[in-house]
Amino acid sequence: MTALSLLFMAVFIALITAESSVYFREQFEDGDTWRSRWVESQHKSDYGKFVLSAGKFYGDAEKDKGLQTSQDAHFYALSSRFADFSNKDQPLVIQFTVKHEQSIDCGGGYIKLFPSDLKQEDMHGDSTYNIMFGPDICGPGTKKVHVIFNYKGKNHLINKDIRCKDDEYTHLYTLIVNPDNTYEVKIDNKKAESGSLEEDWDFLPPKKIKDPEAKKPEDWDEREKIDDPDDKKPEDWDKPENIPDPDAKKPDDWDDEMDVEWEPPMVTNPEYKGEWKPRQIDNPAYKGKWVHLEIDNPEYIADNEIYKYDSVGVIGLDLWQVKSGTIFDSFLITNDPKLAEEVGNETWGATKVCFFNYYLSILNNFSLNCNFDKISHFDVFVPLRMLRRR
Ligand SMILES: *[C@@H]1O[C@H](CO)[C@@H](O)[C@H](O)[C@H]1NC(C)=O
Ligand SMILES: *[C@@H]1O[C@H](CO)[C@@H](O)[C@H](O)[C@H]1NC(C)=O
């Protein structure tokens, strides 16, 4: 093989590995056909129903249709399968939109990514998953984006607090997991958090521990100051705190026969000096603070494949909602963060721009190039509120 053909091969391989793959995409744009792609779990008999809906307000009546939770105070368990893959040596991007148009009080807005051996008909809260990602709201106390990874059979929550959106509009949530063990969480195509998997989750035990062999010597004096041994309490120091009022007089009409014996009221003693404390001096034996020596943790085993899942094959909505009405849409699983950003711009971004332009068009009387089929369904106050938030 010539050097040139080797070079061509190298370029060719680079092109192949750089090729972007879309493992799963679901836009819900073909009516009821989604039912053939999504499986409702039978693990419980009373799971809430998902319905196809664009909701009370939208940018495009067809394109903005997604899966909406339709029954209050229900568990939901629905999932969809795709060709099994591993994210080894490549990024993993999970993206979808969530719209809590019901003004949610308490409920999940997250997805779970499962290995392909999941039995979809039996999916439930304890089914083993790879990743759980997305917003979770419950009262004013919980408004966060979950990023939970299953690592060696155990679920690990992120150590950082990522706040989720809690308004009624459509928001785009993106998780990127990189083969260099870094990650990024984006909300509405903007970075919300990023960092290293090892640092932001407790997958591995700490690298360094305090040396168990090292002990502070018995005679190690850590006291910077000590009582002055030459300082003695003055003889006349101790005086009672309260004394009988010397000015008090027994009332003239005090009847010693009838009443209890007269006693003067107590007053603060002006001579009282409080507790005596010796003067403080520098401790001649002070050795400084003892520092516990740190050593490499023998239990720490580095892992440069924390990010890796051998099998990814099912995406699921396994959640509880008190007030239903959340719409999930524009699911995308790919190895290409750039593509996800583009898709986000085209779907979520287009809807947002449409809403904004719609309001501007009312203000400025210019014609609209967005397609609002059913303007009557459209809550005029929504874009108004969106504008005010800007
Ligand atoms: C997405 O939209 C933003 C804002 O308009 C833009 O800065 C960014 O380059 C776009 N991304 C892609 C991949 O087109
Ligand atoms: C809005 O524009 C149209 C033409 O584009 C015009 O006929 C109409 O009178 C305008 N309305 C107002 C309130 O200016």
Tab-separated table of C-alpha atoms and ligand atoms in Angstrom:
chain	number	residue	atom	x	y	z
A	1	MET	CA	0.000	0.000	0.000
A	2	THR	CA	1.361	3.408	-0.879
A	3	ALA	CA	1.622	6.224	1.584
A	4	LEU	CA	-0.998	8.083	-0.410
A	5	SER	CA	-3.564	5.284	-0.297
A	6	LEU	CA	-2.896	4.926	3.430
A	7	LEU	CA	-3.639	8.601	3.783
A	8	PHE	CA	-6.855	8.211	1.801
A	9	MET	CA	-7.851	5.321	4.003
A	10	ALA	CA	-7.171	7.343	7.117
A	11	VAL	CA	-9.323	10.178	5.798
A	12	PHE	CA	-12.017	7.707	4.810
A	13	ILE	CA	-12.070	6.121	8.267
A	14	ALA	CA	-12.130	9.553	9.870
A	15	LEU	CA	-15.138	10.411	7.722
A	16	ILE	CA	-16.922	7.216	8.670
A	17	THR	CA	-16.345	7.679	12.373
A	18	ALA	CA	-17.392	11.309	12.132
A	19	GLU	CA	-20.613	10.325	10.416
A	20	SER	CA	-23.635	11.249	12.424
A	21	SER	CA	-26.183	8.663	13.403
A	22	VAL	CA	-29.735	9.295	14.456
A	23	TYR	CA	-30.809	6.384	16.644
A	24	PHE	CA	-34.245	7.666	17.407
A	25	ARG	CA	-36.397	10.518	16.284
A	26	GLU	CA	-40.052	11.040	17.093
A	27	GLN	CA	-41.998	14.113	16.056
A	28	PHE	CA	-45.571	12.732	16.230
A	29	GLU	CA	-46.498	14.053	12.811
A	30	ASP	CA	-48.444	11.065	11.471
A	31	GLY	CA	-51.629	11.093	13.539
A	32	ASP	CA	-52.451	8.021	15.570
A	33	THR	CA	-49.685	5.936	14.026
A	34	TRP	CA	-47.483	6.717	17.051
A	35	ARG	CA	-49.465	4.027	18.868
A	36	SER	CA	-47.723	1.398	16.754
A	37	ARG	CA	-44.326	2.698	17.880
A	38	TRP	CA	-45.009	3.241	21.580
A	39	VAL	CA	-45.903	0.526	24.057
A	40	GLU	CA	-47.949	1.086	27.178
A	41	SER	CA	-46.757	-0.909	30.149
A	42	GLN	CA	-49.181	-3.411	31.701
A	43	HIS	CA	-47.245	-3.632	34.945
A	44	LYS	CA	-50.110	-1.799	36.645
A	45	SER	CA	-53.661	-1.705	35.354
A	46	ASP	CA	-54.327	1.977	35.978
A	47	TYR	CA	-51.572	3.884	34.208
A	48	GLY	CA	-52.596	7.317	32.943
A	49	LYS	CA	-53.329	7.766	29.225
A	50	PHE	CA	-51.165	9.754	26.879
A	51	VAL	CA	-53.030	11.564	24.092
A	52	LEU	CA	-51.738	13.248	20.963
A	53	SER	CA	-52.172	17.017	21.296
A	54	ALA	CA	-50.571	20.344	20.481
A	55	GLY	CA	-52.244	21.723	23.598
A	56	LYS	CA	-54.101	24.946	24.260
A	57	PHE	CA	-51.611	27.141	22.379
A	58	TYR	CA	-48.936	26.312	19.853
A	59	GLY	CA	-46.919	27.582	16.929
A	60	ASP	CA	-48.093	25.002	14.451
A	61	ALA	CA	-51.218	22.911	15.032
A	62	GLU	CA	-49.740	19.795	13.399
A	63	LYS	CA	-46.021	20.044	14.012
A	64	ASP	CA	-46.412	20.913	17.676
A	65	LYS	CA	-48.432	17.811	18.459
A	66	GLY	CA	-46.823	15.624	21.067
A	67	LEU	CA	-47.677	13.161	23.806
A	68	GLN	CA	-49.775	14.799	26.487
A	69	THR	CA	-50.554	13.370	29.912
A	70	SER	CA	-54.335	13.429	30.240
A	71	GLN	CA	-55.304	12.170	33.715
A	72	ASP	CA	-54.542	13.873	37.009
A	73	ALA	CA	-52.842	11.966	39.828
A	74	HIS	CA	-51.675	9.045	37.722
A	75	PHE	CA	-48.524	7.111	36.983
A	76	TYR	CA	-47.535	6.955	33.327
A	77	ALA	CA	-45.454	4.234	31.703
A	78	LEU	CA	-44.919	4.337	27.963
A	79	SER	CA	-41.897	3.435	25.899
A	80	SER	CA	-40.567	3.139	22.370
A	81	ARG	CA	-37.903	0.820	20.983
A	82	PHE	CA	-35.156	1.516	18.453
A	83	ALA	CA	-32.209	-0.424	17.061
A	84	ASP	CA	-29.837	-1.344	19.865
A	85	PHE	CA	-26.558	0.608	19.956
A	86	SER	CA	-23.597	1.364	22.192
A	87	ASN	CA	-22.265	4.861	22.751
A	88	LYS	CA	-18.693	3.510	22.973
A	89	ASP	CA	-16.180	6.021	21.581
A	90	GLN	CA	-18.808	8.537	20.525
A	91	PRO	CA	-21.019	11.207	22.013
A	92	LEU	CA	-24.514	10.365	23.167
A	93	VAL	CA	-27.084	13.117	22.768
A	94	ILE	CA	-30.587	12.909	24.229
A	95	GLN	CA	-32.969	15.719	23.399
A	96	PHE	CA	-36.700	16.412	23.734
A	97	THR	CA	-39.155	19.179	24.504
A	98	VAL	CA	-41.405	19.519	27.539
A	99	LYS	CA	-44.318	21.894	27.850
A	100	HIS	CA	-46.052	22.121	31.216
A	101	GLU	CA	-48.964	24.131	29.867
A	102	GLN	CA	-51.172	23.104	32.798
A	103	SER	CA	-48.852	25.127	35.089
A	104	ILE	CA	-47.622	22.007	36.804
A	105	ASP	CA	-47.669	21.637	40.587
A	106	CYS	CA	-45.975	18.296	40.965
A	107	GLY	CA	-44.866	15.858	38.341
A	108	GLY	CA	-42.045	14.409	36.280
A	109	GLY	CA	-40.994	15.717	32.871
A	110	TYR	CA	-38.092	13.362	32.306
A	111	ILE	CA	-37.228	10.434	30.089
A	112	LYS	CA	-35.421	7.205	30.837
A	113	LEU	CA	-33.084	5.482	28.454
A	114	PHE	CA	-33.096	1.717	28.834
A	115	PRO	CA	-30.897	-1.140	27.656
A	116	SER	CA	-32.637	-3.127	24.932
A	117	ASP	CA	-33.389	-6.103	27.172
A	118	LEU	CA	-36.155	-4.061	28.834
A	119	LYS	CA	-39.545	-5.748	28.640
A	120	GLN	CA	-41.649	-2.799	27.552
A	121	GLU	CA	-44.962	-4.404	28.592
A	122	ASP	CA	-43.579	-4.659	32.107
A	123	MET	CA	-41.723	-1.359	32.379
A	124	HIS	CA	-42.141	0.215	35.822
A	125	GLY	CA	-40.482	2.516	38.321
A	126	ASP	CA	-37.849	-0.047	39.329
A	127	SER	CA	-36.931	-1.241	35.831
A	128	THR	CA	-33.179	-0.944	35.331
A	129	TYR	CA	-32.280	2.018	33.143
A	130	ASN	CA	-29.068	3.563	31.840
A	131	ILE	CA	-29.886	7.243	32.095
A	132	MET	CA	-32.711	9.330	33.504
A	133	PHE	CA	-32.778	12.892	32.243
A	134	GLY	CA	-35.123	15.856	32.363
A	135	PRO	CA	-37.084	18.250	34.532
A	136	ASP	CA	-38.836	17.312	37.745
A	137	ILE	CA	-41.101	19.680	39.644
A	138	CYS	CA	-42.807	19.214	42.984
A	139	GLY	CA	-43.977	22.302	44.806
A	140	PRO	CA	-41.640	25.256	45.255
A	141	GLY	CA	-38.976	22.975	46.774
A	142	THR	CA	-38.187	20.745	43.803
A	143	LYS	CA	-37.521	22.331	40.436
A	144	LYS	CA	-34.571	20.510	39.025
A	145	VAL	CA	-33.166	18.754	36.020
A	146	HIS	CA	-32.339	15.148	36.857
A	147	VAL	CA	-29.251	13.612	35.362
A	148	ILE	CA	-29.023	10.114	36.793
A	149	PHE	CA	-26.602	7.515	35.452
A	150	ASN	CA	-26.632	3.846	36.199
A	151	TYR	CA	-23.017	2.920	36.877
A	152	LYS	CA	-22.216	-0.718	37.596
A	153	GLY	CA	-25.773	-1.440	38.688
A	154	LYS	CA	-26.274	1.581	40.925
A	155	ASN	CA	-28.089	4.842	40.137
A	156	HIS	CA	-26.093	8.000	40.790
A	157	LEU	CA	-27.632	11.480	40.963
A	158	ILE	CA	-25.674	14.525	39.843
A	159	ASN	CA	-24.044	16.482	42.688
A	160	LYS	CA	-24.885	19.824	41.124
A	161	ASP	CA	-28.229	21.567	41.191
A	162	ILE	CA	-29.575	22.345	37.725
A	163	ARG	CA	-32.761	24.362	37.838
A	164	CYS	CA	-35.475	23.483	35.340
A	165	LYS	CA	-37.989	25.786	33.675
A	166	ASP	CA	-41.270	26.039	35.553
A	167	ASP	CA	-43.389	28.140	33.196
A	168	GLU	CA	-46.079	26.991	30.737
A	169	TYR	CA	-44.050	27.153	27.543
A	170	THR	CA	-42.219	24.612	25.461
A	171	HIS	CA	-38.618	24.044	26.535
A	172	LEU	CA	-35.878	22.055	24.913
A	173	TYR	CA	-33.772	19.775	27.139
A	174	THR	CA	-30.515	18.310	25.851
A	175	LEU	CA	-27.994	15.995	27.499
A	176	ILE	CA	-24.643	15.371	25.826
A	177	VAL	CA	-22.394	12.631	27.218
A	178	ASN	CA	-18.931	12.562	25.666
A	179	PRO	CA	-16.479	9.665	25.343
A	180	ASP	CA	-13.872	11.749	27.197
A	181	ASN	CA	-16.144	11.457	30.260
A	182	THR	CA	-17.432	15.002	30.113
A	183	TYR	CA	-21.044	16.081	29.805
A	184	GLU	CA	-23.174	19.087	29.020
A	185	VAL	CA	-26.795	19.885	29.862
A	186	LYS	CA	-28.499	22.443	27.675
A	187	ILE	CA	-31.875	24.093	28.162
A	188	ASP	CA	-33.337	25.841	25.122
A	189	ASN	CA	-30.062	25.252	23.254
A	190	LYS	CA	-28.053	27.137	25.874
A	191	LYS	CA	-25.571	25.556	28.241
A	192	ALA	CA	-27.054	25.102	31.700
A	193	GLU	CA	-24.289	22.939	33.176
A	194	SER	CA	-21.209	21.031	32.065
A	195	GLY	CA	-18.211	19.299	33.551
A	196	SER	CA	-16.635	15.957	34.212
A	197	LEU	CA	-18.599	12.811	35.005
A	198	GLU	CA	-16.112	11.747	37.640
A	199	GLU	CA	-16.253	15.066	39.488
A	200	ASP	CA	-19.975	15.743	39.329
A	201	TRP	CA	-21.207	12.266	40.302
A	202	ASP	CA	-19.996	9.882	43.016
A	203	PHE	CA	-19.335	6.975	40.684
A	204	LEU	CA	-15.876	6.263	42.035
A	205	PRO	CA	-14.542	6.386	45.590
A	206	PRO	CA	-12.299	9.406	46.333
A	207	LYS	CA	-8.798	9.389	44.845
A	208	LYS	CA	-7.129	10.366	48.127
A	209	ILE	CA	-7.981	9.342	51.672
A	210	LYS	CA	-6.554	10.220	55.069
A	211	ASP	CA	-3.721	7.827	55.889
A	212	PRO	CA	-5.197	5.352	58.395
A	213	GLU	CA	-1.669	4.670	59.716
A	214	ALA	CA	-1.017	8.298	60.550
A	215	LYS	CA	-2.035	9.226	64.080
A	216	LYS	CA	-1.702	12.501	65.881
A	217	PRO	CA	1.020	12.004	68.562
A	218	GLU	CA	-0.367	12.043	72.103
A	219	ASP	CA	1.813	14.979	73.073
A	220	TRP	CA	1.048	17.078	69.983
A	221	ASP	CA	-0.015	20.423	71.412
A	222	GLU	CA	-2.484	22.217	69.112
A	223	ARG	CA	-3.369	24.958	71.597
A	224	GLU	CA	-2.133	28.285	70.291
A	225	LYS	CA	-2.958	30.131	73.547
A	226	ILE	CA	-3.032	28.873	77.128
A	227	ASP	CA	-4.081	30.229	80.511
A	228	ASP	CA	-1.325	32.274	82.127
A	229	PRO	CA	-0.223	30.112	85.119
A	230	ASP	CA	0.946	33.269	86.917
A	231	ASP	CA	-2.451	34.906	86.752
A	232	LYS	CA	-4.387	34.289	89.962
A	233	LYS	CA	-7.938	35.096	90.875
A	234	PRO	CA	-7.983	38.118	93.222
A	235	GLU	CA	-9.112	37.306	96.762
A	236	ASP	CA	-12.040	39.679	96.644
A	237	TRP	CA	-13.312	38.624	93.200
A	238	ASP	CA	-16.258	36.429	94.184
A	239	LYS	CA	-19.356	38.444	94.901
A	240	PRO	CA	-22.947	37.296	94.512
A	241	GLU	CA	-24.651	38.353	91.305
A	242	ASN	CA	-27.842	39.476	93.060
A	243	ILE	CA	-28.272	40.948	96.500
A	244	PRO	CA	-31.292	42.062	98.543
A	245	ASP	CA	-32.133	45.661	97.706
A	246	PRO	CA	-30.460	47.684	100.538
A	247	ASP	CA	-32.915	50.558	99.937
A	248	ALA	CA	-36.023	48.427	100.259
A	249	LYS	CA	-38.094	48.990	103.351
A	250	LYS	CA	-40.659	46.750	104.879
A	251	PRO	CA	-44.056	48.414	104.324
A	252	ASP	CA	-45.499	49.901	107.490
A	253	ASP	CA	-48.752	47.976	107.121
A	254	TRP	CA	-47.035	44.631	106.678
A	255	ASP	CA	-48.883	42.177	108.875
A	256	ASP	CA	-46.356	39.657	110.148
A	257	GLU	CA	-49.114	37.530	111.661
A	258	MET	CA	-51.156	37.114	108.495
A	259	ASP	CA	-48.695	37.226	105.640
A	260	VAL	CA	-45.480	35.431	104.951
A	261	GLU	CA	-42.294	36.940	106.297
A	262	TRP	CA	-41.237	40.102	104.497
A	263	GLU	CA	-38.175	39.835	102.265
A	264	PRO	CA	-36.567	42.682	100.351
A	265	PRO	CA	-36.598	42.300	96.541
A	266	MET	CA	-33.324	41.178	94.884
A	267	VAL	CA	-31.317	43.640	92.781
A	268	THR	CA	-28.164	43.300	90.678
A	269	ASN	CA	-25.030	43.568	92.767
A	270	PRO	CA	-22.901	46.498	91.474
A	271	GLU	CA	-19.811	44.741	92.814
A	272	TYR	CA	-20.445	41.536	90.877
A	273	LYS	CA	-17.581	40.955	88.376
A	274	GLY	CA	-18.737	37.824	86.600
A	275	GLU	CA	-16.795	34.645	86.145
A	276	TRP	CA	-13.045	35.039	86.588
A	277	LYS	CA	-10.913	33.946	83.640
A	278	PRO	CA	-7.118	33.868	83.647
A	279	ARG	CA	-5.201	35.955	81.143
A	280	GLN	CA	-4.252	34.181	77.868
A	281	ILE	CA	-0.639	33.872	76.790
A	282	ASP	CA	1.128	32.218	73.824
A	283	ASN	CA	1.593	28.504	74.400
A	284	PRO	CA	5.346	27.788	74.432
A	285	ALA	CA	4.640	24.122	73.536
A	286	TYR	CA	2.416	24.973	70.519
A	287	LYS	CA	3.353	22.852	67.496
A	288	GLY	CA	0.880	24.163	64.956
A	289	LYS	CA	-2.185	22.334	63.628
A	290	TRP	CA	-1.622	18.652	63.021
A	291	VAL	CA	-2.226	17.763	59.360
A	292	HIS	CA	-3.541	14.307	58.598
A	293	LEU	CA	-1.407	12.935	55.775
A	294	GLU	CA	-3.364	11.928	52.637
A	295	ILE	CA	-2.496	8.860	50.622
A	296	ASP	CA	-3.784	7.313	47.379
A	297	ASN	CA	-7.014	5.458	48.094
A	298	PRO	CA	-6.343	1.767	47.464
A	299	GLU	CA	-10.045	1.354	46.611
A	300	TYR	CA	-9.912	3.929	43.858
A	301	ILE	CA	-9.726	2.381	40.416
A	302	ALA	CA	-9.674	4.851	37.566
A	303	ASP	CA	-12.255	4.253	34.846
A	304	ASN	CA	-11.995	6.085	31.551
A	305	GLU	CA	-15.237	4.544	30.309
A	306	ILE	CA	-17.682	5.823	32.894
A	307	TYR	CA	-19.759	7.267	30.040
A	308	LYS	CA	-20.160	3.987	28.197
A	309	TYR	CA	-23.278	1.848	27.841
A	310	ASP	CA	-23.061	-1.410	25.920
A	311	SER	CA	-26.723	-1.462	25.098
A	312	VAL	CA	-29.185	1.374	24.557
A	313	GLY	CA	-32.457	0.416	22.906
A	314	VAL	CA	-35.579	1.864	24.545
A	315	ILE	CA	-36.712	5.341	25.534
A	316	GLY	CA	-39.438	5.574	28.154
A	317	LEU	CA	-41.685	8.006	29.963
A	318	ASP	CA	-42.021	6.559	33.440
A	319	LEU	CA	-43.421	9.252	35.673
A	320	TRP	CA	-46.032	10.491	38.104
A	321	GLN	CA	-48.086	13.643	37.653
A	322	VAL	CA	-50.517	15.303	40.029
A	323	LYS	CA	-51.895	17.843	37.555
A	324	SER	CA	-51.707	16.409	34.041
A	325	GLY	CA	-51.279	18.282	30.768
A	326	THR	CA	-47.553	18.067	30.059
A	327	ILE	CA	-46.663	17.649	26.374
A	328	PHE	CA	-43.529	15.736	25.341
A	329	ASP	CA	-42.303	16.176	21.784
A	330	SER	CA	-39.335	16.242	19.394
A	331	PHE	CA	-37.477	13.259	20.844
A	332	LEU	CA	-34.032	12.837	19.387
A	333	ILE	CA	-31.223	10.439	20.227
A	334	THR	CA	-28.070	10.879	18.186
A	335	ASN	CA	-24.278	10.878	18.380
A	336	ASP	CA	-24.088	14.355	16.878
A	337	PRO	CA	-24.423	17.379	19.208
A	338	LYS	CA	-24.350	19.789	16.257
A	339	LEU	CA	-27.222	18.004	14.549
A	340	ALA	CA	-29.204	18.067	17.794
A	341	GLU	CA	-28.645	21.810	18.049
A	342	GLU	CA	-29.826	22.283	14.472
A	343	VAL	CA	-32.912	20.127	15.043
A	344	GLY	CA	-33.566	22.063	18.238
A	345	ASN	CA	-33.361	25.324	16.312
A	346	GLU	CA	-35.726	24.033	13.649
A	347	THR	CA	-38.348	22.603	15.998
A	348	TRP	CA	-38.320	24.296	19.381
A	349	GLY	CA	-36.654	27.441	17.961
A	350	ALA	CA	-39.201	27.798	15.147
A	351	THR	CA	-42.112	27.559	17.562
A	352	LYS	CA	-40.592	30.184	19.799
A	353	VAL	CA	-39.901	32.565	16.897
A	354	CYS	CA	-43.452	32.039	15.640
A	355	PHE	CA	-44.956	33.011	18.975
A	356	PHE	CA	-42.775	36.056	19.160
A	357	ASN	CA	-43.534	37.184	15.613
A	358	TYR	CA	-47.219	36.612	16.142
A	359	TYR	CA	-47.257	39.129	18.925
A	360	LEU	CA	-45.098	41.593	16.990
A	361	SER	CA	-47.510	41.300	14.071
A	362	ILE	CA	-50.391	42.351	16.300
A	363	LEU	CA	-48.360	45.268	17.565
A	364	ASN	CA	-47.064	46.394	14.219
A	365	ASN	CA	-49.674	45.182	11.757
A	366	PHE	CA	-47.309	43.317	9.501
A	367	SER	CA	-48.267	40.078	7.849
A	368	LEU	CA	-47.193	36.852	9.458
A	369	ASN	CA	-45.286	34.080	7.759
A	370	CYS	CA	-46.006	31.542	10.469
A	371	ASN	CA	-48.807	29.116	10.135
A	372	PHE	CA	-51.331	29.433	12.929
A	373	ASP	CA	-54.217	27.418	11.558
A	374	LYS	CA	-56.415	27.959	14.531
A	375	ILE	CA	-55.755	31.382	15.920
A	376	SER	CA	-58.911	31.065	18.004
A	377	HIS	CA	-57.205	28.377	20.081
A	378	PHE	CA	-54.400	30.700	20.693
A	379	ASP	CA	-54.071	32.466	23.983
A	380	VAL	CA	-53.069	36.009	23.075
A	381	PHE	CA	-51.786	36.590	26.579
A	382	VAL	CA	-49.203	33.875	26.228
A	383	PRO	CA	-47.005	35.642	23.680
A	384	LEU	CA	-47.612	38.835	25.592
A	385	ARG	CA	-46.173	37.208	28.700
A	386	MET	CA	-43.320	35.733	26.685
A	387	LEU	CA	-42.440	39.184	25.447
A	388	ARG	CA	-42.450	40.656	28.930
A	389	ARG	CA	-40.018	37.994	30.100
A	390	ARG	CA	-37.455	39.084	27.527
B	1	LIG	C1	-29.009	27.648	16.532
B	1	LIG	O1	-29.501	28.958	16.720
B	1	LIG	C2	-28.624	29.831	17.404
B	1	LIG	C3	-29.366	31.116	17.669
B	1	LIG	O2	-30.024	31.573	16.526
B	1	LIG	C4	-27.363	30.023	16.575
B	1	LIG	O3	-26.450	30.852	17.249
B	1	LIG	C5	-26.703	28.648	16.353
B	1	LIG	O4	-25.586	28.778	15.510
B	1	LIG	C6	-27.717	27.698	15.728
B	1	LIG	N1	-27.091	26.381	15.659
B	1	LIG	C7	-27.047	25.627	14.565
B	1	LIG	C8	-26.302	24.353	14.673
B	1	LIG	O5	-27.577	25.942	13.517
B	2	LIG	C1	-52.916	46.700	8.498
B	2	LIG	O1	-52.347	46.521	7.204
B	2	LIG	C2	-53.269	46.289	6.158
B	2	LIG	C3	-52.518	46.091	4.870
B	2	LIG	O2	-51.366	45.338	5.046
B	2	LIG	C4	-54.222	47.484	6.048
B	2	LIG	O3	-55.207	47.214	5.057
B	2	LIG	C5	-54.903	47.735	7.375
B	2	LIG	O4	-55.672	48.923	7.295
B	2	LIG	C6	-53.836	47.894	8.489
B	2	LIG	N1	-54.508	48.033	9.765
B	2	LIG	C7	-54.207	48.996	10.637
B	2	LIG	C8	-54.960	48.967	11.918
B	2	LIG	O5	-53.348	49.822	10.415
